Amino acid sequence: MAEIGIRALHKAFDGADVLKGVDLTIEDGEFISLVGPSGCGKSTLLRIIAGLEPQSSGEIWIDGANADGVRPSARNLAMVFQSYALYPHLSVFDNIAVPLRMKRLSALERMPLIGRLMPSRRRAERTIREDVERVAGQLEISPLLKRKPGQLSGGQRQRVAVGRAIVRQPRAFLFDEPLSNLDAKLRVHMRAEIAQLHRQLKTTFIYVTHDQAEAMTMSGRIAVMIGGELIQVGAPAAVYDDPQDIRVAEFIGTPKINAFPARVRSDGRLEALGHVLHATTPSPAGECRVCVRPERIELGASGLLSGTVVHLENLGSEAFVHIGSAGMNAPVVARVNDPSQLPAIGAAISYGFAPEAIRAFDASGKRIATSVPSRIERPREMAIV
Amino acid sequence: MAEIGIRALHKAFDGADVLKGVDLTIEDGEFISLVGPSGCGKSTLLRIIAGLEPQSSGEIWIDGANADGVRPSARNLAMVFQSYALYPHLSVFDNIAVPLRMKRLSALERMPLIGRLMPSRRRAERTIREDVERVAGQLEISPLLKRKPGQLSGGQRQRVAVGRAIVRQPRAFLFDEPLSNLDAKLRVHMRAEIAQLHRQLKTTFIYVTHDQAEAMTMSGRIAVMIGGELIQVGAPAAVYDDPQDIRVAEFIGTPKINAFPARVRSDGRLEALGHVLHATTPSPAGECRVCVRPERIELGASGLLSGTVVHLENLGSEAFVHIGSAGMNAPVVARVNDPSQLPAIGAAISYGFAPEAIRAFDASGKRIATSVPSRIERPREMAIV
Amino acid sequence: MSDAVAALQEVAAAPRMRARILVKSGTAGRSGAAYALAAPALILMLMMLLGPLAGVIALSLTDYQLGAPSFSWIGLSNYQEMFADRVFWISLKNTLAYVAIVVPGAVALGLGVALLIQSGAGLRSLYRTVYFLPVMATLIAMAIVWEFMLHPQFGLVNGLLRAAGLQGHSWLQDRGTALYSLCVIGIWQATGFNMVLFLAGLVSIPKHLYDAAEIDGAESAWSRFGLVTWPMLAPVTLFVVAISAIRSFQVFDTVQVLTKGGPSKSSEVLIYTMYTEGFEFFRSGYGAAVTVVFLAFVLSLTLLKSVLGRREVHYA
Amino acid sequence: QTEVVVQYPYAELFEGTHKRIIEEFAKVRPDIKVTLRAPYDSYEDGTQKVLREAVTNQMPDVTFQGLNRIRVLVDKNIPAELDGYIAAEKDFDKQGFHQAMFDIGTASGKVYALPFAISLPVVYVNLDLAKQAGADPANLPKTWDGLIDLARKIKALGPDINGITYAWDITGNWLWQAPVFSRGGSMLNADENKVAFNGPEGQFAIRTLARLVTEAAMPNLDQPAMRATFAAGKTGIHITSTSDLNKTTQMIGGKFALKTHTFPDVVSPNGRLPAGGNVVLILAKDKAKRDAAWEVVKFWTGPKGAAIMAETTGYMPPNKVANEVYLKDFYVKNPNNYTAVSQLALLTKWYAFPGDNGLKITDVIKDHLNSIVTGARAKEPEAVLSDMTADVQKLLPKTVGSVR
Amino acid sequence: MRALGRIHPWSAVRHVLLLAGALVMLIPFIWMLSTASKPQTEIFSSDLHLIPYHFALWDNLKIAFAKADLWRYLLNGLIVTILIFALQVLVALPAAYAFAKLRFLGRDVLFALVVFCILIPPQATAIPVFLLLHKLGVLDSYIALVLPFTISVFGIFLMRQFFKTVPDDLIDAARMDGISEFGIVWRVMLPTAIPAVTAFGIFSVVAHWNDYFWPLIVLNSEHLQTPPLAVAHFRNNEAGTNYGPLMAAAMVIIAPLVIAFLFAQRRFIEGITLTGIK
Ligand SMILES: Nc1ncnc2c1ncn2[C@@H]1O[C@H](COP(=O)(O)OP(=O)(O)OP(=O)(O)O)[C@@H](O)[C@H]1O
Ligand SMILES: Nc1ncnc2c1ncn2[C@@H]1O[C@H](COP(=O)(O)OP(=O)(O)OP(=O)(O)O)[C@@H](O)[C@H]1O
Ligand SMILES: [Mg+2]
Ligand SMILES: [Mg+2]
């Protein structure tokens, strides 16, 4: 178990800045997810923490000790890779045993033939066997111990990779998109398993993914990384509800948040698509964007915005209505919880949203505070008047 | 545009039956999705329709003509592959032009050097250029025409593959998991684009996928295939709401439908987890399963079933509560539309469901009719009394 | 002669040869196309390789002498004579010795060089080129250079030895060293070839396996080699060993140019015996018999090895 | 105009020679056009080519072959016999042809070839080293004993100096036959079914070879290496073919004084030396071609052709007229070249073993000799000789060799 | 084997080891160059020196070019190797495609035969092939040099390995687009296989440019001779080898290959990597 501190971390590859000053403290026993679009530097950060890659500047602290120059294995962190990185020539048992053998056997004892003859090795092997079998039991892969990775399904491989990480009882686990090679169904299932594992082990988990749903559902905190910088760190619900940057707002949540072109009027009111909203902001006048999550868009005659239905996505349990509106280059998406009552494609439709649903961002993408003027009493009044 | 008929189609590979008698008629202009778990024979069926693989027995009819022995290119169907299958050495333009060149140029005109000198070729090339550019405009890839596939992003490649299919104005389009190589965000986006394309072209689309969400959202009908057989064919909402087989019920919908071990009592009432339900069935007494979709599970004190919360998945827009219950080997999953009010992990919780939400299946997995006894008046009364 | 070079993991396919019966007409067109596509190659193969080989087998049963107006069938007496001939056994022994030295030598050095080249970024393509140079250079020309370098009196090798205060040696004229000198040249020539194959193998080892090994505590380069590189290279190694063995069994040019099998047959190898008997002594029938035995020998070795090798490479 | 196709070995040595003779021949016989094929790389290559071409009927009309290769070809009925042509020539001896020339090309009692370029073994001496070792340049030793003695003294001059080298590995056991023949011995008995080199002559020869190793510390070099070493001034005495003379002289390039003299210990009257070099054979099957080919053969071996050959190579012509008339001045200017000519009377056939295994026997002998030269069995020359006898005897044809 | 940026000592050790090895590899070439630059008298002198006292490279080259028509030989080498390679590709590619991607009766047996043929050394079948060429009446011609090698079983093997890595979808797409099986070989497989073809090309060109044995057997005419025969001409035991011009000639005939390799090297390694020998 470990507290991990990242201080002013920079990393450049061939002159290109990949990490531009990352600061983050990860609490002992915490499950934190690093999310961000592909290429934003998540893996690089994780590899620097693991010691697989040297940083250009900045420091990594593990449990209060500077990890600089400490070898990956000496940091006693475990890592689970996207491709699992199982040794294809070793059986599941041997795969899981590798870190133990490396730690507990001397170089001589590891020798193919000579080693086998040494009694000390035989003793060590016995305890290794116990440990591996215990972990295999825990992950329910005991019947697979004799197989080669090539004979396993994706989910089983995934578990073996986790087993190899658990068996050494590391101070923290690093996961680099461990589920992205699995199909959708299995991914959802493994998600729950990993969360379960964290609750069981109570060790620090650092989990890298570009799938925001994964990050949201599993972790205590998520750190959104974009372009080599941590833009926002916080609890999933906070990040979802209270994004500080339009990139965070757009990255978190599927379907994407609806962004309406808008502006701050000189009297502090917001105006979107030509309609003045029931929301004010202390920010200076100028261009801005007003964003509303699909589940906060309300369809019906009372809405003052209007458009035509261009596409419907009925998932059975819920549905999304795509509405093409004048002045928008992407359709507005609205969630409908009861798919039995959907408009027809091509139908004209009105929609609106509550002023509380508004998240506004200035021209540079920074969040602007908004408030609903107090004179409005009705709790669910449409934002658009 | 074509009507495609599949009659008693069988296919065996090395003695193993992969398709076990498939019958299906695809209407002209229809968008039909073939869904099913991996390895169920979807691609095989599609390839047989395309003429790329011979069937073992049975027939394919295209527009009323038996397609047996007709070459793939002569069937005039277009196919879009999972891996896009773009010619890596040709530019986007040439990739799209290939089917036209093959159709419109003679073998001599296609010769590398000699062909170039022929005036007839120059004429044909002119019309080809027009066609390719028209399609490129339609798909918004005009600026990419000079690039090689290696220089394109996944979504762009996808569009080029579609362009190559469109340009020949085929009688029908066959798609084999065209989106499965894209990341989640892009997949959702391309989904809408393909649906849009279908509305625009009004041609027959046969779309293979193992992602039920894709099938649900895009198609007019979906055909669920499991183990080489078509189990159920119908409109997405019908298949979701009214599955005829437990495998269909479990395959369609994420998270998976909750299945409670149950039995039909001798008086025709259903009994699950020891509770008699407010539902009856004409089926004979015996073991069965009662299934309820997560969004139909209702949490709260009024529910008569109980368990403890083992896991929470908060997606921001909605949340799933996983409830461990005695007598169930998988947790029961319930959807909560408003994630701001979630129970804590470990909390004891009651839940229930309305009798209308019940879908029951017999021991062999076939659907059993259920009815809610008329004496129950309250529309949303809990199923469990 | 690298035409004759190859990999034989696939010979193992022979025992597995199952004739698949094709279903239905649909593929009939395509399998027709398959025959048409393979036909030129198969016809030429029959004409230029298998047919002549049958001819050689027939020839080995005659007393034909090149240029002679007639010949007669003499059954297996060529084989009898061969098995009674001291030279044949010496030749076989030398061939085996050559293979036993050159194959491990060239494979180990090829691997070593490939590992060294791949372990850093600098000057890779320069090294690759330099080490590959001997593979390309006309062997007959290089053999002459070697002959000159090994010249007892004016050769570079003895010159350097003398400069170091050591006794020179008649490398190619001494029974004790002739074969080993040829082995050195063989290794010199084959190392680059193996290096390229190993490089290709190394490149295709997934990088994250090394990361995993490092995390797992394989701290030294040696333990990472043992944990990842060596097992992952196993299939390539098998291929390289097969190719090196085939090439070594077929060693001819250097023998022909440098020692002519001498002195006193100390560097006589099978292909050279075949050549001298067939082309220098004009005993074509006998030469053919040597060829047949050579082929049977190489074939059985490869089959054996691929059967053994098949057990090794079972992971995807 | 009849075309005669000619093929010859060793372009390096003979290219200029043949081209010049063609020019001269064209002046005399404009009705015959001589064309050259790409030369053979070596004698071995030449024989192989002819044998292959015999199968495919692509032989040249005239071929130049190593002296000891006549038998292989005759055994397979390939060359045309020349007795008829020779008999038809008038005053052939006036043109310098003589019986010894015919003998060289005789197989099974018939003449099939005429010698063109002849070489004989001679002794090359590095006069500088010899003088340093105290020898009198004008009176160099003529016996093996004397040579070995001198070699030992030369060897003592320095650690990297060799006393003597003997080109024992020249193809076809040439320098094995030389010491045997020089003592009047022969390879096989008259019926060619029994080994005869195990007699006293052979024993002398093998003992001498062994003495070169044991007493004169002959290094284990192959023939080109010996030549190179000698030419570099590191060897006192080198015994090899006259054909090396021009090349060696050129390689020495004035570094030291070279003198050649005759092969040691040739006993009279029966002592002989095997002729090296090449002979010319007619392969044409067609009568008209054959006749034209004979004209070519006659001119090439006649005085004019022979003289040109001698002037452009290190070989000597067997033709008397060429030697005595055309080349008089040449020999005065090049005394080293004359040494071989002075041995011309000793000329005999370079012996080829009979039967299918003929060439293999040569190889077996070479291996046995090698065991002495490398020092492995230098101490037991008699044992080597008896092993060699037994091995060769096994390979001899059971019936008497004759043209089949 | 990742080199961490900070470990400089290892990088030095690596270079030292590799340079030492490279030197050993290069010595024969260096010596060849050195010898080619020396006059005859310096070659045979027992003091070793790399740099000639008297620089005679041009003289030796001049002699080499005068003694043998090297240009002609080089041209022949070029014609023969290019012809062989082109025909090998023409023959091997369709067969490799059929073996890799098409299912037909007897495929495995036929492929096993192909692999078996790899074992046959070219010397073994020389006599029957020679007689066959005689029957065809093509001895002593370019055809005789080229025909026996138009079939490269190794090429079929190598290209098949590569084709197996080409996704089936691509081929199906081509079929859907109306390209015939024959067209697929040339329009789809060949362009994607360029790196593998390059690798095979290097093997093929190296083997046939350097082949000594076969031209020696089938050629008579001077004007058809190939580069190794040129070298052999200079090597002459009977006359004493003239090392200077010999080495100069050797340099001349090795040079084209080295230059070609330098150009193709990246593709070559890539090609081998891609052929699935792994
Ligand atoms: N070894 C390297 N050399 C050069 N550039 C690199 C290297 N590794 C990564 N990069 C670059 O650094 C940037 C960040 O890479 P990184 O792998 O950390 O992204 P990521 O966020 O993990 O993306 P993904 O979600 O696709 O895995 C990318 O632009 C990448 O091209
Ligand atoms: N060429 C073939 N030879 C032998 N078996 C095959 C072949 N092609 C497919 N199969 C087998 O047929 C079955 C169905 O394969 P198919 O590719 O149609 O499945 P799928 O439904 O498309 O699966 P996925 O979703 O994974 O693409 C599988 O079990 C597969 O192993
Ligand atoms: Mg990453
Ligand atoms: Mg599929």
CSV table of N, CA and C in Angstrom, one decimal, chain A residues 47 50-52 71-74 77-79 81 83-90 95 98-99 102-103 110-111 148 150 164 168, chain C residues 206-224 226-232 311-312 314-316:
chain,number,residue,atom,x,y,z
A,47,ARG,N,4.0,4.7,-17.1
A,47,ARG,CA,5.3,4.0,-17.3
A,47,ARG,C,6.3,4.8,-16.5
A,50,ALA,N,5.9,3.6,-13.0
A,50,ALA,CA,6.4,2.3,-12.9
A,50,ALA,C,7.9,2.2,-12.9
A,51,GLY,N,8.6,3.3,-13.5
A,51,GLY,CA,10.0,3.2,-13.6
A,51,GLY,C,10.5,2.7,-14.9
A,52,LEU,N,9.5,2.4,-15.8
A,52,LEU,CA,9.9,1.8,-17.1
A,52,LEU,C,10.4,2.9,-18.1
A,71,ARG,N,14.9,1.0,-9.5
A,71,ARG,CA,14.5,0.1,-10.6
A,71,ARG,C,13.1,-0.3,-10.5
A,72,PRO,N,12.4,-0.6,-11.7
A,72,PRO,CA,11.0,-0.9,-11.7
A,72,PRO,C,10.7,-2.0,-10.6
A,73,SER,N,11.5,-3.0,-10.6
A,73,SER,CA,11.1,-4.1,-9.7
A,73,SER,C,11.2,-3.7,-8.3
A,74,ALA,N,12.2,-2.8,-8.0
A,74,ALA,CA,12.4,-2.4,-6.6
A,74,ALA,C,11.3,-1.5,-6.1
A,77,LEU,N,5.8,-2.1,-7.5
A,77,LEU,CA,4.5,-1.8,-8.0
A,77,LEU,C,4.2,-2.9,-9.0
A,78,ALA,N,2.9,-3.2,-9.2
A,78,ALA,CA,2.5,-4.3,-10.2
A,78,ALA,C,1.8,-3.6,-11.3
A,79,MET,N,2.0,-4.1,-12.5
A,79,MET,CA,1.4,-3.4,-13.7
A,79,MET,C,0.7,-4.5,-14.5
A,81,PHE,N,-1.0,-4.9,-18.2
A,81,PHE,CA,-1.0,-4.2,-19.5
A,81,PHE,C,-2.2,-4.5,-20.3
A,83,SER,N,-2.3,-5.4,-23.4
A,83,SER,CA,-2.3,-6.7,-24.1
A,83,SER,C,-1.9,-7.8,-23.2
A,84,TYR,N,-2.1,-7.6,-21.9
A,84,TYR,CA,-1.8,-8.5,-20.8
A,84,TYR,C,-0.3,-8.9,-20.7
A,85,ALA,N,0.4,-8.9,-21.8
A,85,ALA,CA,1.9,-9.2,-21.7
A,85,ALA,C,2.1,-10.4,-20.9
A,86,LEU,N,1.3,-11.5,-21.2
A,86,LEU,CA,1.7,-12.8,-20.6
A,86,LEU,C,2.8,-13.4,-21.4
A,87,TYR,N,3.6,-14.2,-20.7
A,87,TYR,CA,4.7,-14.9,-21.5
A,87,TYR,C,4.1,-16.0,-22.2
A,88,PRO,N,4.1,-16.0,-23.5
A,88,PRO,CA,3.3,-17.0,-24.3
A,88,PRO,C,3.8,-18.4,-24.1
A,89,HIS,N,5.1,-18.5,-23.7
A,89,HIS,CA,5.7,-19.9,-23.7
A,89,HIS,C,5.6,-20.5,-22.3
A,90,LEU,N,5.1,-19.7,-21.3
A,90,LEU,CA,4.9,-20.3,-20.0
A,90,LEU,C,3.5,-20.6,-19.7
A,95,ASN,N,3.5,-18.3,-15.4
A,95,ASN,CA,3.3,-16.8,-15.6
A,95,ASN,C,3.1,-16.1,-14.3
A,98,VAL,N,6.3,-16.1,-12.1
A,98,VAL,CA,7.5,-15.4,-12.5
A,98,VAL,C,8.0,-14.3,-11.4
A,99,PRO,N,7.1,-13.4,-11.0
A,99,PRO,CA,7.6,-12.4,-10.1
A,99,PRO,C,8.1,-13.0,-8.7
A,102,MET,N,11.5,-14.6,-9.4
A,102,MET,CA,12.6,-13.5,-9.6
A,102,MET,C,13.0,-13.0,-8.2
A,103,LYS,N,12.0,-12.9,-7.3
A,103,LYS,CA,12.3,-12.3,-6.0
A,103,LYS,C,12.9,-13.3,-5.0
A,110,ARG,N,17.7,-20.2,-10.3
A,110,ARG,CA,16.9,-20.1,-11.5
A,110,ARG,C,17.4,-20.8,-12.7
A,111,MET,N,18.7,-21.2,-12.7
A,111,MET,CA,19.3,-21.9,-13.8
A,111,MET,C,18.4,-23.1,-14.2
A,148,LYS,N,-1.5,-22.9,-21.6
A,148,LYS,CA,-0.7,-21.8,-22.1
A,148,LYS,C,-1.6,-20.6,-22.3
A,150,GLY,N,-2.1,-18.9,-24.9
A,150,GLY,CA,-2.7,-19.0,-26.2
A,150,GLY,C,-4.0,-19.9,-26.1
A,164,ARG,N,-0.9,-12.4,-11.8
A,164,ARG,CA,0.5,-12.1,-11.8
A,164,ARG,C,0.8,-10.9,-11.0
A,168,ARG,N,2.4,-10.9,-6.0
A,168,ARG,CA,3.6,-10.3,-5.3
A,168,ARG,C,3.2,-9.3,-4.2
C,206,PRO,N,6.9,-8.5,-28.9
C,206,PRO,CA,6.2,-7.3,-28.4
C,206,PRO,C,7.0,-6.7,-27.2
C,207,LYS,N,7.1,-5.3,-27.3
C,207,LYS,CA,8.0,-4.6,-26.4
C,207,LYS,C,7.4,-4.7,-25.0
C,208,HIS,N,6.1,-4.8,-24.8
C,208,HIS,CA,5.6,-4.8,-23.5
C,208,HIS,C,6.0,-6.0,-22.7
C,209,LEU,N,6.4,-7.1,-23.4
C,209,LEU,CA,6.9,-8.3,-22.6
C,209,LEU,C,8.1,-7.9,-21.8
C,210,TYR,N,9.0,-7.0,-22.4
C,210,TYR,CA,10.2,-6.6,-21.7
C,210,TYR,C,9.8,-5.8,-20.5
C,211,ASP,N,8.8,-4.9,-20.7
C,211,ASP,CA,8.3,-4.1,-19.6
C,211,ASP,C,7.8,-5.0,-18.5
C,212,ALA,N,7.0,-6.0,-18.9
C,212,ALA,CA,6.4,-6.9,-17.9
C,212,ALA,C,7.6,-7.6,-17.1
C,213,ALA,N,8.6,-8.0,-17.9
C,213,ALA,CA,9.7,-8.7,-17.2
C,213,ALA,C,10.4,-7.8,-16.2
C,214,GLU,N,10.6,-6.6,-16.6
C,214,GLU,CA,11.2,-5.7,-15.8
C,214,GLU,C,10.4,-5.5,-14.5
C,215,ILE,N,9.1,-5.3,-14.6
C,215,ILE,CA,8.3,-5.1,-13.5
C,215,ILE,C,8.3,-6.4,-12.6
C,216,ASP,N,8.4,-7.5,-13.2
C,216,ASP,CA,8.4,-8.8,-12.5
C,216,ASP,C,9.7,-9.0,-11.8
C,217,GLY,N,10.7,-8.2,-12.0
C,217,GLY,CA,11.9,-8.3,-11.3
C,217,GLY,C,13.1,-8.9,-12.1
C,218,ALA,N,12.9,-9.0,-13.4
C,218,ALA,CA,14.0,-9.5,-14.2
C,218,ALA,C,14.9,-8.3,-14.4
C,219,GLU,N,15.8,-8.1,-13.5
C,219,GLU,CA,16.6,-6.8,-13.5
C,219,GLU,C,17.7,-6.8,-14.5
C,220,SER,N,18.4,-7.9,-14.6
C,220,SER,CA,19.6,-8.0,-15.5
C,220,SER,C,19.1,-8.3,-16.9
C,221,ALA,N,19.9,-7.8,-17.8
C,221,ALA,CA,19.7,-8.1,-19.2
C,221,ALA,C,19.6,-9.6,-19.4
C,222,TRP,N,20.5,-10.3,-18.7
C,222,TRP,CA,20.6,-11.7,-18.9
C,222,TRP,C,19.3,-12.4,-18.5
C,223,SER,N,18.7,-12.0,-17.4
C,223,SER,CA,17.5,-12.6,-16.9
C,223,SER,C,16.3,-12.3,-17.9
C,224,ARG,N,16.3,-11.0,-18.4
C,224,ARG,CA,15.3,-10.7,-19.4
C,224,ARG,C,15.4,-11.5,-20.7
C,226,GLY,N,16.6,-14.5,-20.7
C,226,GLY,CA,16.2,-15.9,-20.4
C,226,GLY,C,14.7,-16.0,-20.3
C,227,LEU,N,14.1,-14.9,-19.8
C,227,LEU,CA,12.6,-14.9,-19.6
C,227,LEU,C,11.8,-14.6,-20.9
C,228,VAL,N,12.3,-13.7,-21.7
C,228,VAL,CA,11.6,-13.2,-22.8
C,228,VAL,C,12.2,-13.6,-24.2
C,229,THR,N,13.4,-13.0,-24.4
C,229,THR,CA,14.0,-13.0,-25.7
C,229,THR,C,14.2,-14.5,-26.2
C,230,TRP,N,14.8,-15.3,-25.4
C,230,TRP,CA,15.2,-16.6,-25.9
C,230,TRP,C,13.9,-17.4,-26.2
C,231,PRO,N,13.0,-17.5,-25.3
C,231,PRO,CA,11.8,-18.3,-25.6
C,231,PRO,C,11.0,-17.7,-26.8
C,232,MET,N,10.9,-16.4,-26.8
C,232,MET,CA,10.2,-15.8,-27.9
C,232,MET,C,10.8,-16.0,-29.3
C,311,ARG,N,7.0,-29.9,-31.2
C,311,ARG,CA,6.6,-29.9,-29.8
C,311,ARG,C,6.8,-28.6,-29.2
C,312,GLU,N,7.9,-27.9,-29.7
C,312,GLU,CA,8.3,-26.7,-29.0
C,312,GLU,C,7.3,-25.5,-29.3
C,314,HIS,N,4.2,-24.3,-29.7
C,314,HIS,CA,2.8,-24.5,-29.7
C,314,HIS,C,2.0,-23.3,-29.2
C,315,TYR,N,2.6,-22.3,-29.0
C,315,TYR,CA,1.8,-21.1,-28.6
C,315,TYR,C,1.5,-20.2,-29.7
C,316,ALA,N,0.4,-19.4,-29.6
C,316,ALA,CA,0.0,-18.6,-30.7
C,316,ALA,C,0.8,-17.3,-30.7
